[in-house]
Amino acid sequence: MSLADLMTLEARYVMPTYARAPVEFVRGEGARLWDAEGKEYLDFFAGLSVQNAGHCHPAIVAAIRDQAERLGGVSNLYYTEPAMRLCERLAQSSLDGKVFLCNSGTEANECAIKLVRRHAHGRGIDAPEIVVLDGAFHGRTLGALAATPRLAREDLFGPLPAGFVPVPRDDPSALRAAVGERTAGVMIEPIQGEAGIFPIADAVLLAAREACDASGALLILDEIQSGMGRTGSLWAYEQLHARPDLITVAKALGGGLPVGACVTTPELGEVLGRGDHGSTFAGAPIAAAAALAALDVIDHPALLRGVRELGARFMQGLAALDGVAEARGRGLMVGVTLAEGLDASQAAARALDEGLVINVPGPGMLRFLPPLVIGEREVDAASETMARVLD
């Protein structure tokens, strides 16, 4: 079936919610992709930070194949070893509390929202609020959407759930002022991904931690894009000065399969009880086995050290290019703002023509999220391609 045939099927049968580039990828290996015509691409988007371990990593493929041959799923009403081991691995690698497994980042954030509201009701708060930052992206279900200020369109999707209070992402004083008697939690991406890769300042994170401690509210860090080694530590918060009460993770957690999780500190592990939350497919053996294999690949000191070193090399190379006004990020979570007058969509299209897959998160910005298994050769090749694209 040709690309034209696929586009015809899309036009007839698919809701028009995506602007797809005119390419059909049919194979992937490591940091490389191949299209239906056999053209090779260097992937610096990784399926929106999903393929952190690279495409078709042999250990993840083997784990999926082995589990698929034995058991696909029996629901959460029975025990399966991969799910229990995955919860253990996630808790021990982070907050050491308890874990709710789910299928996506937005589901993980929905769990966090429910948990902090339940916790607030236990403190006697009848109408709990959650403070969020402008520029945040927490998902597209109604609860997560209401926590995403720039997409929370009442005119399109309202009425949205109430109880979310947005504040500027770079104003510690405004954040402190927004946390009060009705505050159930503060929800923050350590690095805002969909906004264009904007690391949140230490002063803002410290203000959030101190305000939560003073009020009894909970600090939730959304690690859906910044987690799983993306910044050079397994979780981005490990490089920060503010320890969260909950983290939400997904994207790269499943090694390419849909897996998400909400992880708590020990003190919060019993807030949600039997019947308070659930998910049909969450923790299914195949997905959990893939996640365990992905953690084995990514949670390795040499790989994480390489992410930090390669990220610094890549940002330095991008910052030196004509046409780049700013390069920012942490590890291999990198964004740039282009010089005034340059069109980011045109730049991304030219990069694709040159065999480099990148993303446009917003006007005048480009986003780079390569697989973490790349080396200096791929980093330098991407910088050289961007030099030609922006020339």
Coordinates of N, CA and C in Angstrom, one line a residue, residues 103-196:
N103 N -2.0 3.1 31.8 CA -1.6 2.9 30.4 C -1.0 4.1 29.7
S104 N -1.0 5.2 30.4 CA -0.5 6.4 29.7 C -0.2 7.5 30.7
G105 N 0.4 8.6 30.2 CA 0.7 9.7 31.1 C -0.5 10.4 31.6
T106 N -1.4 10.6 30.7 CA -2.6 11.3 31.2 C -3.4 10.5 32.3
E107 N -3.4 9.2 32.2 CA -4.0 8.3 33.2 C -3.2 8.4 34.5
A108 N -1.9 8.5 34.4 CA -1.1 8.6 35.6 C -1.4 10.0 36.3
N109 N -1.6 11.0 35.5 CA -1.9 12.3 36.1 C -3.3 12.3 36.7
E110 N -4.2 11.6 36.0 CA -5.6 11.5 36.6 C -5.5 10.8 38.0
C111 N -4.7 9.8 38.1 CA -4.6 9.1 39.4 C -4.0 10.1 40.4
A112 N -3.0 10.9 40.0 CA -2.4 11.8 41.0 C -3.4 12.9 41.4
I113 N -4.2 13.3 40.5 CA -5.3 14.4 40.8 C -6.3 13.8 41.8
K114 N -6.7 12.6 41.5 CA -7.7 11.9 42.4 C -7.1 11.7 43.8
L115 N -5.8 11.3 43.8 CA -5.2 11.0 45.1 C -5.0 12.3 45.9
V116 N -4.5 13.3 45.3 CA -4.3 14.6 46.1 C -5.7 15.1 46.6
R117 N -6.7 15.0 45.8 CA -8.0 15.5 46.2 C -8.6 14.6 47.3
R118 N -8.4 13.3 47.2 CA -8.8 12.4 48.3 C -8.1 12.8 49.6
H119 N -6.8 13.0 49.5 CA -5.9 13.4 50.6 C -6.4 14.7 51.2
A120 N -6.8 15.7 50.4 CA -7.3 17.0 50.9 C -8.6 16.8 51.6
H121 N -9.5 16.0 51.1 CA -10.8 15.8 51.8 C -10.5 15.2 53.1
G122 N -9.5 14.3 53.3 CA -9.2 13.8 54.6 C -8.7 14.8 55.5
R123 N -8.2 16.0 55.0 CA -7.7 17.1 55.8 C -8.9 18.1 56.1
G124 N -10.1 17.8 55.6 CA -11.2 18.6 55.8 C -11.4 19.7 54.8
I125 N -10.8 19.6 53.6 CA -10.9 20.6 52.6 C -12.1 20.1 51.7
D126 N -13.2 20.9 51.6 CA -14.3 20.5 50.8 C -14.2 20.8 49.3
A127 N -13.5 21.8 48.9 CA -13.3 22.2 47.5 C -11.8 22.4 47.2
P128 N -11.1 21.3 47.2 CA -9.6 21.4 47.0 C -9.2 21.9 45.7
E129 N -8.1 22.6 45.7 CA -7.5 23.2 44.5 C -6.1 22.7 44.3
I130 N -5.7 22.6 43.0 CA -4.4 22.2 42.6 C -3.7 23.4 41.8
V131 N -2.6 23.8 42.3 CA -1.9 24.9 41.6 C -1.0 24.3 40.5
V132 N -1.1 24.9 39.3 CA -0.4 24.5 38.1 C 0.3 25.7 37.5
L133 N 1.3 25.4 36.6 CA 2.0 26.4 36.0 C 1.6 26.7 34.5
D134 N 1.6 28.0 34.2 CA 1.4 28.4 32.8 C 2.4 27.6 31.9
G135 N 2.0 27.2 30.8 CA 2.9 26.5 29.9 C 2.9 25.0 30.1
A136 N 2.2 24.5 31.2 CA 2.3 23.1 31.5 C 1.5 22.3 30.5
F137 N 1.8 21.0 30.4 CA 1.0 20.0 29.7 C 0.9 18.8 30.5
H138 N -0.3 18.4 30.9 CA -0.5 17.3 31.8 C -1.4 16.2 31.2
G139 N -1.9 16.4 29.9 CA -2.7 15.4 29.3 C -4.0 16.0 28.7
R140 N -4.8 15.1 28.1 CA -5.9 15.5 27.3 C -7.3 15.0 27.8
T141 N -7.3 14.1 28.8 CA -8.6 13.8 29.4 C -9.1 15.1 30.2
L142 N -10.3 15.1 30.6 CA -10.9 16.4 31.1 C -10.2 16.9 32.3
G143 N -9.8 16.0 33.2 CA -9.1 16.4 34.4 C -7.7 16.9 34.1
A144 N -7.0 16.1 33.4 CA -5.6 16.6 33.0 C -5.6 17.8 32.1
L145 N -6.6 17.9 31.3 CA -6.8 19.1 30.4 C -7.0 20.3 31.2
A146 N -7.9 20.2 32.3 CA -8.1 21.4 33.1 C -6.9 21.8 33.8
A147 N -5.9 20.9 34.0 CA -4.6 21.2 34.6 C -3.6 21.8 33.6
T148 N -4.0 21.9 32.4 CA -3.1 22.4 31.3 C -3.6 23.7 30.8
P149 N -3.2 24.8 31.4 CA -3.8 26.1 31.1 C -4.0 26.5 29.7
R150 N -3.0 26.3 28.8 CA -3.1 26.8 27.5 C -4.0 26.0 26.6
L151 N -4.4 24.8 27.0 CA -5.3 24.0 26.2 C -6.7 23.9 26.9
A152 N -6.9 24.4 28.1 CA -8.1 24.3 28.8 C -9.2 25.2 28.2
R153 N -9.7 24.9 27.1 CA -10.7 25.7 26.3 C -12.1 25.4 26.8
E154 N -12.6 26.2 27.6 CA -14.0 26.1 28.0 C -15.0 26.2 26.8
D155 N -14.6 27.0 25.8 CA -15.5 27.2 24.6 C -15.6 26.0 23.8
L156 N -14.5 25.1 23.8 CA -14.5 23.9 23.0 C -14.9 22.6 23.8
F157 N -14.5 22.5 25.1 CA -14.6 21.3 25.8 C -15.3 21.5 27.2
G158 N -15.7 22.7 27.5 CA -16.3 22.9 28.8 C -17.7 22.3 28.9
P159 N -18.2 22.2 30.2 CA -17.5 22.7 31.4 C -16.4 21.7 31.8
L160 N -15.2 22.3 32.1 CA -14.1 21.5 32.6 C -14.2 21.4 34.1
P161 N -13.6 20.4 34.7 CA -13.5 20.3 36.1 C -12.9 21.6 36.8
A162 N -13.5 22.0 37.8 CA -13.0 23.2 38.5 C -11.9 22.8 39.5
G163 N -11.2 23.8 40.0 CA -10.2 23.5 41.1 C -8.8 23.5 40.7
F164 N -8.4 24.2 39.5 CA -7.1 24.3 39.1 C -6.7 25.8 39.0
V165 N -5.6 26.1 39.6 CA -5.2 27.6 39.7 C -3.9 27.8 39.0
P166 N -3.9 28.4 37.8 CA -2.6 28.6 37.1 C -1.8 29.8 37.6
V167 N -0.5 29.7 37.7 CA 0.4 30.8 38.0 C 1.5 30.8 37.0
P168 N 2.2 31.9 36.9 CA 3.4 32.0 35.9 C 4.4 31.0 36.3
R169 N 5.1 30.4 35.3 CA 6.1 29.4 35.5 C 7.4 29.9 36.1
D170 N 7.6 31.2 36.1 CA 8.9 31.7 36.5 C 8.7 32.7 37.7
D171 N 7.7 32.6 38.5 CA 7.4 33.5 39.5 C 7.2 32.8 40.9
P172 N 8.3 32.6 41.7 CA 8.2 31.9 42.9 C 7.2 32.6 43.9
S173 N 7.2 33.9 43.9 CA 6.3 34.7 44.8 C 4.8 34.4 44.4
A174 N 4.5 34.4 43.2 CA 3.1 34.1 42.7 C 2.7 32.7 43.1
L175 N 3.6 31.8 43.0 CA 3.3 30.4 43.4 C 3.0 30.3 44.9
R176 N 3.9 30.9 45.7 CA 3.7 30.9 47.2 C 2.3 31.5 47.5
A177 N 2.0 32.7 46.8 CA 0.7 33.4 47.1 C -0.5 32.5 46.8
A178 N -0.3 31.7 45.8 CA -1.5 30.9 45.3 C -1.8 29.7 46.2
V179 N -0.8 29.3 47.0 CA -1.0 28.1 47.9 C -1.6 28.6 49.2
G180 N -2.8 28.1 49.5 CA -3.5 28.5 50.7 C -4.2 27.4 51.4
E181 N -5.3 27.7 52.1 CA -6.0 26.7 52.9 C -6.7 25.7 52.1
R182 N -7.1 26.0 50.8 CA -7.8 25.1 50.0 C -6.9 24.3 49.0
T183 N -5.6 24.5 49.1 CA -4.7 23.9 48.2 C -4.5 22.4 48.6
A184 N -4.8 21.6 47.6 CA -4.5 20.1 47.8 C -3.1 19.7 47.3
G185 N -2.6 20.4 46.3 CA -1.3 20.1 45.7 C -0.8 21.1 44.7
V186 N 0.4 21.0 44.4 CA 1.1 21.8 43.4 C 1.6 20.8 42.3
M187 N 1.2 21.0 41.1 CA 1.6 20.0 40.0 C 2.5 20.7 39.0
I188 N 3.7 20.1 38.8 CA 4.7 20.8 38.0 C 5.5 19.7 37.2
E189 N 5.7 20.1 35.9 CA 6.7 19.4 35.1 C 8.1 19.9 35.4
P190 N 9.1 19.1 35.9 CA 10.4 19.7 36.1 C 11.0 20.4 34.9
I191 N 10.7 19.9 33.8 CA 11.0 20.6 32.5 C 9.8 20.5 31.6
Q192 N 9.3 21.7 31.3 CA 8.1 21.7 30.4 C 8.4 21.2 29.0
G193 N 7.8 20.1 28.6 CA 8.2 19.6 27.3 C 7.4 20.1 26.2
E194 N 6.1 20.0 26.2 CA 5.2 20.5 25.1 C 5.3 22.0 24.9
A195 N 5.7 22.7 25.9 CA 5.9 24.2 25.8 C 7.1 24.6 25.0
G196 N 8.1 23.6 24.8 CA 9.2 23.9 24.0 C 10.5 23.6 24.8

